[in-house]
Amino acid sequence: MHTRPLKLHIATLGCSKNLFDSERLAAALESAYTLTHSSDLASADVVVLNTCGFIDRAKKESVEAILHYVREKEAGRIQRLYVVGCLVGRDRLTLQSELPEVDGFYTQAEFDQLVEVLQGDLRRYLLGERRRIGYPHHAYLKISEGCNRKCSFCAIPLMRGPHQSRPFQDIVEEARRL
């Protein structure tokens, strides 16, 4: 008996960095799942929601999206729900205690763990491969991650960790692949 591969939907909120991160997840997971587009959400079995936690409006939008997918899961329309991204980095403990329906919470720095949980191709993730899910006429190229400054008004170091530049040659190679 042949079973169909599970369908995965990656929903991305927030900035271009989140879109970039979602594209890396998509590349790592496309070997284990059939990826769906936003218009095809109804057929998804697994949802990964990449959240924003930078400003209050974005946090509110992220929480509303989480609650929407929780309702979808409770209604039996999706099997598993994973919440990832900046909001997790900022409010993980609160999210875990308030939303036990979510199957897992991962920061950007923990995406490799999510790839393993979802039985994707970790090698593709670690190599930085991407599957473009954004606009077809342009792509973002991430040259660094995080921030070392501790400004009282900014949560980026909390959510994205310390500043880490990518090696120049890796950036050039990725630009050529795009």
PDB file of C-alpha atoms in Angstrom:
ATOM      1  CA  MET A   1       0.000   0.000   0.000  1.00  0.00           C
ATOM      2  CA  HIS A   2       1.418   3.393  -1.025  1.00  0.00           C
ATOM      3  CA  THR A   3       0.918   6.290   1.342  1.00  0.00           C
ATOM      4  CA  ARG A   4       1.025   9.829   0.059  1.00  0.00           C
ATOM      5  CA  PRO A   5       3.689  12.171   1.401  1.00  0.00           C
ATOM      6  CA  LEU A   6       2.429  14.630   3.976  1.00  0.00           C
ATOM      7  CA  LYS A   7       1.778  18.141   2.738  1.00  0.00           C
ATOM      8  CA  LEU A   8       3.638  20.951   4.476  1.00  0.00           C
ATOM      9  CA  HIS A   9       2.672  24.611   4.541  1.00  0.00           C
ATOM     10  CA  ILE A  10       5.182  27.239   5.693  1.00  0.00           C
ATOM     11  CA  ALA A  11       3.478  30.507   6.630  1.00  0.00           C
ATOM     12  CA  THR A  12       5.813  33.468   7.033  1.00  0.00           C
ATOM     13  CA  LEU A  13       5.115  36.676   8.921  1.00  0.00           C
ATOM     14  CA  GLY A  14       7.404  39.640   9.432  1.00  0.00           C
ATOM     15  CA  CYS A  15      10.540  40.733   7.683  1.00  0.00           C
ATOM     16  CA  SER A  16      12.645  39.577   4.757  1.00  0.00           C
ATOM     17  CA  LYS A  17      14.912  37.674   7.165  1.00  0.00           C
ATOM     18  CA  ASN A  18      11.963  35.447   8.041  1.00  0.00           C
ATOM     19  CA  LEU A  19      11.236  34.834   4.362  1.00  0.00           C
ATOM     20  CA  PHE A  20      14.887  33.876   3.853  1.00  0.00           C
ATOM     21  CA  ASP A  21      14.725  31.491   6.832  1.00  0.00           C
ATOM     22  CA  SER A  22      11.485  29.955   5.525  1.00  0.00           C
ATOM     23  CA  GLU A  23      13.118  29.355   2.136  1.00  0.00           C
ATOM     24  CA  ARG A  24      15.955  27.477   3.832  1.00  0.00           C
ATOM     25  CA  LEU A  25      13.427  25.363   5.746  1.00  0.00           C
ATOM     26  CA  ALA A  26      11.540  24.654   2.526  1.00  0.00           C
ATOM     27  CA  ALA A  27      14.695  23.370   0.808  1.00  0.00           C
ATOM     28  CA  ALA A  28      15.492  21.073   3.718  1.00  0.00           C
ATOM     29  CA  LEU A  29      11.957  19.714   4.011  1.00  0.00           C
ATOM     30  CA  GLU A  30      10.905  19.321   0.376  1.00  0.00           C
ATOM     31  CA  SER A  31      12.438  15.837   0.220  1.00  0.00           C
ATOM     32  CA  ALA A  32      10.125  14.597   2.979  1.00  0.00           C
ATOM     33  CA  TYR A  33       6.987  16.635   2.237  1.00  0.00           C
ATOM     34  CA  THR A  34       4.956  18.052  -0.582  1.00  0.00           C
ATOM     35  CA  LEU A  35       5.100  21.821  -0.107  1.00  0.00           C
ATOM     36  CA  THR A  36       1.817  23.712  -0.435  1.00  0.00           C
ATOM     37  CA  HIS A  37       1.224  27.352  -1.267  1.00  0.00           C
ATOM     38  CA  SER A  38      -0.858  29.761   0.777  1.00  0.00           C
ATOM     39  CA  SER A  39      -3.817  29.322  -1.552  1.00  0.00           C
ATOM     40  CA  ASP A  40      -3.660  25.560  -0.928  1.00  0.00           C
ATOM     41  CA  LEU A  41      -3.568  25.662   2.882  1.00  0.00           C
ATOM     42  CA  ALA A  42      -6.698  23.546   3.158  1.00  0.00           C
ATOM     43  CA  SER A  43      -4.770  20.506   1.963  1.00  0.00           C
ATOM     44  CA  ALA A  44      -1.817  20.899   4.369  1.00  0.00           C
ATOM     45  CA  ASP A  45      -1.142  18.225   6.985  1.00  0.00           C
ATOM     46  CA  VAL A  46       1.650  20.076   8.788  1.00  0.00           C
ATOM     47  CA  VAL A  47       1.992  23.840   9.274  1.00  0.00           C
ATOM     48  CA  VAL A  48       5.165  25.689  10.217  1.00  0.00           C
ATOM     49  CA  LEU A  49       4.400  29.281  11.207  1.00  0.00           C
ATOM     50  CA  ASN A  50       7.420  31.603  11.093  1.00  0.00           C
ATOM     51  CA  THR A  51       6.555  34.468  13.445  1.00  0.00           C
ATOM     52  CA  CYS A  52       7.656  38.035  14.110  1.00  0.00           C
ATOM     53  CA  GLY A  53       8.067  39.399  17.619  1.00  0.00           C
ATOM     54  CA  PHE A  54       9.760  42.706  16.970  1.00  0.00           C
ATOM     55  CA  ILE A  55       6.992  45.272  17.507  1.00  0.00           C
ATOM     56  CA  ASP A  56       3.660  44.992  19.302  1.00  0.00           C
ATOM     57  CA  ARG A  57       1.598  44.990  16.101  1.00  0.00           C
ATOM     58  CA  ALA A  58       3.695  42.151  14.672  1.00  0.00           C
ATOM     59  CA  LYS A  59       3.474  40.194  17.925  1.00  0.00           C
ATOM     60  CA  LYS A  60      -0.299  40.560  17.867  1.00  0.00           C
ATOM     61  CA  GLU A  61      -0.470  39.399  14.238  1.00  0.00           C
ATOM     62  CA  SER A  62       1.713  36.397  15.096  1.00  0.00           C
ATOM     63  CA  VAL A  63      -0.420  35.416  18.094  1.00  0.00           C
ATOM     64  CA  GLU A  64      -3.599  35.740  16.008  1.00  0.00           C
ATOM     65  CA  ALA A  65      -2.063  33.500  13.344  1.00  0.00           C
ATOM     66  CA  ILE A  66      -1.041  30.921  15.954  1.00  0.00           C
ATOM     67  CA  LEU A  67      -4.581  30.879  17.346  1.00  0.00           C
ATOM     68  CA  HIS A  68      -5.986  30.497  13.816  1.00  0.00           C
ATOM     69  CA  TYR A  69      -3.815  27.423  13.189  1.00  0.00           C
ATOM     70  CA  VAL A  70      -4.614  26.020  16.648  1.00  0.00           C
ATOM     71  CA  ARG A  71      -8.307  26.176  15.697  1.00  0.00           C
ATOM     72  CA  GLU A  72      -7.499  24.440  12.391  1.00  0.00           C
ATOM     73  CA  LYS A  73      -5.703  21.696  14.307  1.00  0.00           C
ATOM     74  CA  GLU A  74      -8.512  21.303  16.839  1.00  0.00           C
ATOM     75  CA  ALA A  75     -10.987  20.992  13.957  1.00  0.00           C
ATOM     76  CA  GLY A  76      -8.868  18.194  12.484  1.00  0.00           C
ATOM     77  CA  ARG A  77      -7.863  20.113   9.357  1.00  0.00           C
ATOM     78  CA  ILE A  78      -4.142  19.942  10.129  1.00  0.00           C
ATOM     79  CA  GLN A  79      -2.250  17.238  12.014  1.00  0.00           C
ATOM     80  CA  ARG A  80       0.727  19.134  13.414  1.00  0.00           C
ATOM     81  CA  LEU A  81       1.615  22.757  14.104  1.00  0.00           C
ATOM     82  CA  TYR A  82       5.087  24.155  14.723  1.00  0.00           C
ATOM     83  CA  VAL A  83       5.730  27.778  15.673  1.00  0.00           C
ATOM     84  CA  VAL A  84       9.153  29.184  14.868  1.00  0.00           C
ATOM     85  CA  GLY A  85      10.965  32.483  14.629  1.00  0.00           C
ATOM     86  CA  CYS A  86      11.414  35.674  16.571  1.00  0.00           C
ATOM     87  CA  LEU A  87       8.309  35.523  18.738  1.00  0.00           C
ATOM     88  CA  VAL A  88       9.542  32.195  20.099  1.00  0.00           C
ATOM     89  CA  GLY A  89      12.886  33.793  20.921  1.00  0.00           C
ATOM     90  CA  ARG A  90      11.134  36.539  22.796  1.00  0.00           C
ATOM     91  CA  ASP A  91       8.272  34.712  24.564  1.00  0.00           C
ATOM     92  CA  ARG A  92       8.939  30.951  24.434  1.00  0.00           C
ATOM     93  CA  LEU A  93       7.919  30.105  28.012  1.00  0.00           C
ATOM     94  CA  THR A  94       4.664  32.042  27.780  1.00  0.00           C
ATOM     95  CA  LEU A  95       3.823  30.486  24.416  1.00  0.00           C
ATOM     96  CA  GLN A  96       4.555  26.969  25.676  1.00  0.00           C
ATOM     97  CA  SER A  97       2.401  27.394  28.766  1.00  0.00           C
ATOM     98  CA  GLU A  98      -0.489  29.124  26.974  1.00  0.00           C
ATOM     99  CA  LEU A  99      -0.531  27.014  23.793  1.00  0.00           C
ATOM    100  CA  PRO A 100      -0.077  23.323  24.580  1.00  0.00           C
ATOM    101  CA  GLU A 101      -1.790  22.486  21.265  1.00  0.00           C
ATOM    102  CA  VAL A 102       1.355  23.548  19.390  1.00  0.00           C
ATOM    103  CA  ASP A 103       3.643  20.589  18.682  1.00  0.00           C
ATOM    104  CA  GLY A 104       6.891  22.517  18.998  1.00  0.00           C
ATOM    105  CA  PHE A 105       8.484  25.943  19.355  1.00  0.00           C
ATOM    106  CA  TYR A 106      11.834  26.738  17.719  1.00  0.00           C
ATOM    107  CA  THR A 107      13.939  29.873  17.408  1.00  0.00           C
ATOM    108  CA  GLN A 108      15.826  30.623  14.208  1.00  0.00           C
ATOM    109  CA  ALA A 109      18.955  29.219  15.840  1.00  0.00           C
ATOM    110  CA  GLU A 110      17.101  25.913  16.442  1.00  0.00           C
ATOM    111  CA  PHE A 111      15.801  25.356  12.900  1.00  0.00           C
ATOM    112  CA  ASP A 112      18.233  22.463  12.475  1.00  0.00           C
ATOM    113  CA  GLN A 113      16.393  20.692  15.310  1.00  0.00           C
ATOM    114  CA  LEU A 114      13.055  21.282  13.575  1.00  0.00           C
ATOM    115  CA  VAL A 115      14.457  19.836  10.343  1.00  0.00           C
ATOM    116  CA  GLU A 116      15.447  16.706  12.288  1.00  0.00           C
ATOM    117  CA  VAL A 117      12.043  16.461  14.022  1.00  0.00           C
ATOM    118  CA  LEU A 118      10.298  16.724  10.659  1.00  0.00           C
ATOM    119  CA  GLN A 119      12.783  14.251   9.138  1.00  0.00           C
ATOM    120  CA  GLY A 120      13.982  16.611   6.457  1.00  0.00           C
ATOM    121  CA  ASP A 121      17.374  16.787   4.780  1.00  0.00           C
ATOM    122  CA  LEU A 122      19.550  18.351   7.470  1.00  0.00           C
ATOM    123  CA  ARG A 123      22.545  18.423   5.122  1.00  0.00           C
ATOM    124  CA  ARG A 124      20.692  20.749   2.727  1.00  0.00           C
ATOM    125  CA  TYR A 125      19.780  23.031   5.620  1.00  0.00           C
ATOM    126  CA  LEU A 126      23.317  23.157   6.983  1.00  0.00           C
ATOM    127  CA  LEU A 127      24.671  23.912   3.504  1.00  0.00           C
ATOM    128  CA  GLY A 128      22.306  26.869   3.274  1.00  0.00           C
ATOM    129  CA  GLU A 129      20.292  25.652   0.304  1.00  0.00           C
ATOM    130  CA  ARG A 130      17.021  27.446  -0.379  1.00  0.00           C
ATOM    131  CA  ARG A 131      13.780  26.811  -2.211  1.00  0.00           C
ATOM    132  CA  ARG A 132      12.408  30.147  -3.341  1.00  0.00           C
ATOM    133  CA  ILE A 133       8.900  30.703  -1.994  1.00  0.00           C
ATOM    134  CA  GLY A 134       8.893  34.483  -2.248  1.00  0.00           C
ATOM    135  CA  TYR A 135       8.690  36.772  -5.222  1.00  0.00           C
ATOM    136  CA  PRO A 136      10.004  35.284  -8.479  1.00  0.00           C
ATOM    137  CA  HIS A 137      11.772  38.460  -9.660  1.00  0.00           C
ATOM    138  CA  HIS A 138      14.028  39.081  -6.641  1.00  0.00           C
ATOM    139  CA  ALA A 139      15.543  37.303  -3.652  1.00  0.00           C
ATOM    140  CA  TYR A 140      17.020  38.288  -0.324  1.00  0.00           C
ATOM    141  CA  LEU A 141      20.617  37.457   0.458  1.00  0.00           C
ATOM    142  CA  LYS A 142      21.417  37.302   4.157  1.00  0.00           C
ATOM    143  CA  ILE A 143      24.969  38.390   4.927  1.00  0.00           C
ATOM    144  CA  SER A 144      24.763  38.218   8.707  1.00  0.00           C
ATOM    145  CA  GLU A 145      22.485  37.326  11.588  1.00  0.00           C
ATOM    146  CA  GLY A 146      21.835  38.873  14.986  1.00  0.00           C
ATOM    147  CA  CYS A 147      23.241  41.929  16.731  1.00  0.00           C
ATOM    148  CA  ASN A 148      25.813  42.598  19.467  1.00  0.00           C
ATOM    149  CA  ARG A 149      24.365  45.900  20.645  1.00  0.00           C
ATOM    150  CA  LYS A 150      22.102  45.918  23.677  1.00  0.00           C
ATOM    151  CA  CYS A 151      19.879  48.911  22.934  1.00  0.00           C
ATOM    152  CA  SER A 152      17.157  49.249  25.555  1.00  0.00           C
ATOM    153  CA  PHE A 153      14.474  49.723  22.898  1.00  0.00           C
ATOM    154  CA  CYS A 154      15.401  46.772  20.664  1.00  0.00           C
ATOM    155  CA  ALA A 155      14.764  43.040  21.004  1.00  0.00           C
ATOM    156  CA  ILE A 156      16.808  41.812  18.021  1.00  0.00           C
ATOM    157  CA  PRO A 157      19.704  40.436  20.143  1.00  0.00           C
ATOM    158  CA  LEU A 158      17.164  38.561  22.276  1.00  0.00           C
ATOM    159  CA  MET A 159      15.347  37.107  19.277  1.00  0.00           C
ATOM    160  CA  ARG A 160      18.157  36.582  16.767  1.00  0.00           C
ATOM    161  CA  GLY A 161      21.186  36.100  19.013  1.00  0.00           C
ATOM    162  CA  PRO A 162      24.655  37.612  18.771  1.00  0.00           C
ATOM    163  CA  HIS A 163      25.954  39.016  15.489  1.00  0.00           C
ATOM    164  CA  GLN A 164      27.473  36.441  13.163  1.00  0.00           C
ATOM    165  CA  SER A 165      28.692  37.322   9.684  1.00  0.00           C
ATOM    166  CA  ARG A 166      28.558  34.716   6.956  1.00  0.00           C
ATOM    167  CA  PRO A 167      31.792  33.846   5.166  1.00  0.00           C
ATOM    168  CA  PHE A 168      32.244  35.973   2.039  1.00  0.00           C
ATOM    169  CA  GLN A 169      32.658  32.976  -0.272  1.00  0.00           C
ATOM    170  CA  ASP A 170      29.385  31.436   0.989  1.00  0.00           C
ATOM    171  CA  ILE A 171      27.549  34.661   0.158  1.00  0.00           C
ATOM    172  CA  VAL A 172      29.062  34.795  -3.339  1.00  0.00           C
ATOM    173  CA  GLU A 173      28.166  31.140  -4.003  1.00  0.00           C
ATOM    174  CA  GLU A 174      24.594  31.655  -2.841  1.00  0.00           C
ATOM    175  CA  ALA A 175      24.234  34.753  -5.028  1.00  0.00           C
ATOM    176  CA  ARG A 176      25.367  32.722  -8.039  1.00  0.00           C
ATOM    177  CA  ARG A 177      22.796  29.993  -7.285  1.00  0.00           C
ATOM    178  CA  LEU A 178      19.983  32.540  -7.148  1.00  0.00           C
TER     179      LEU A 178
END
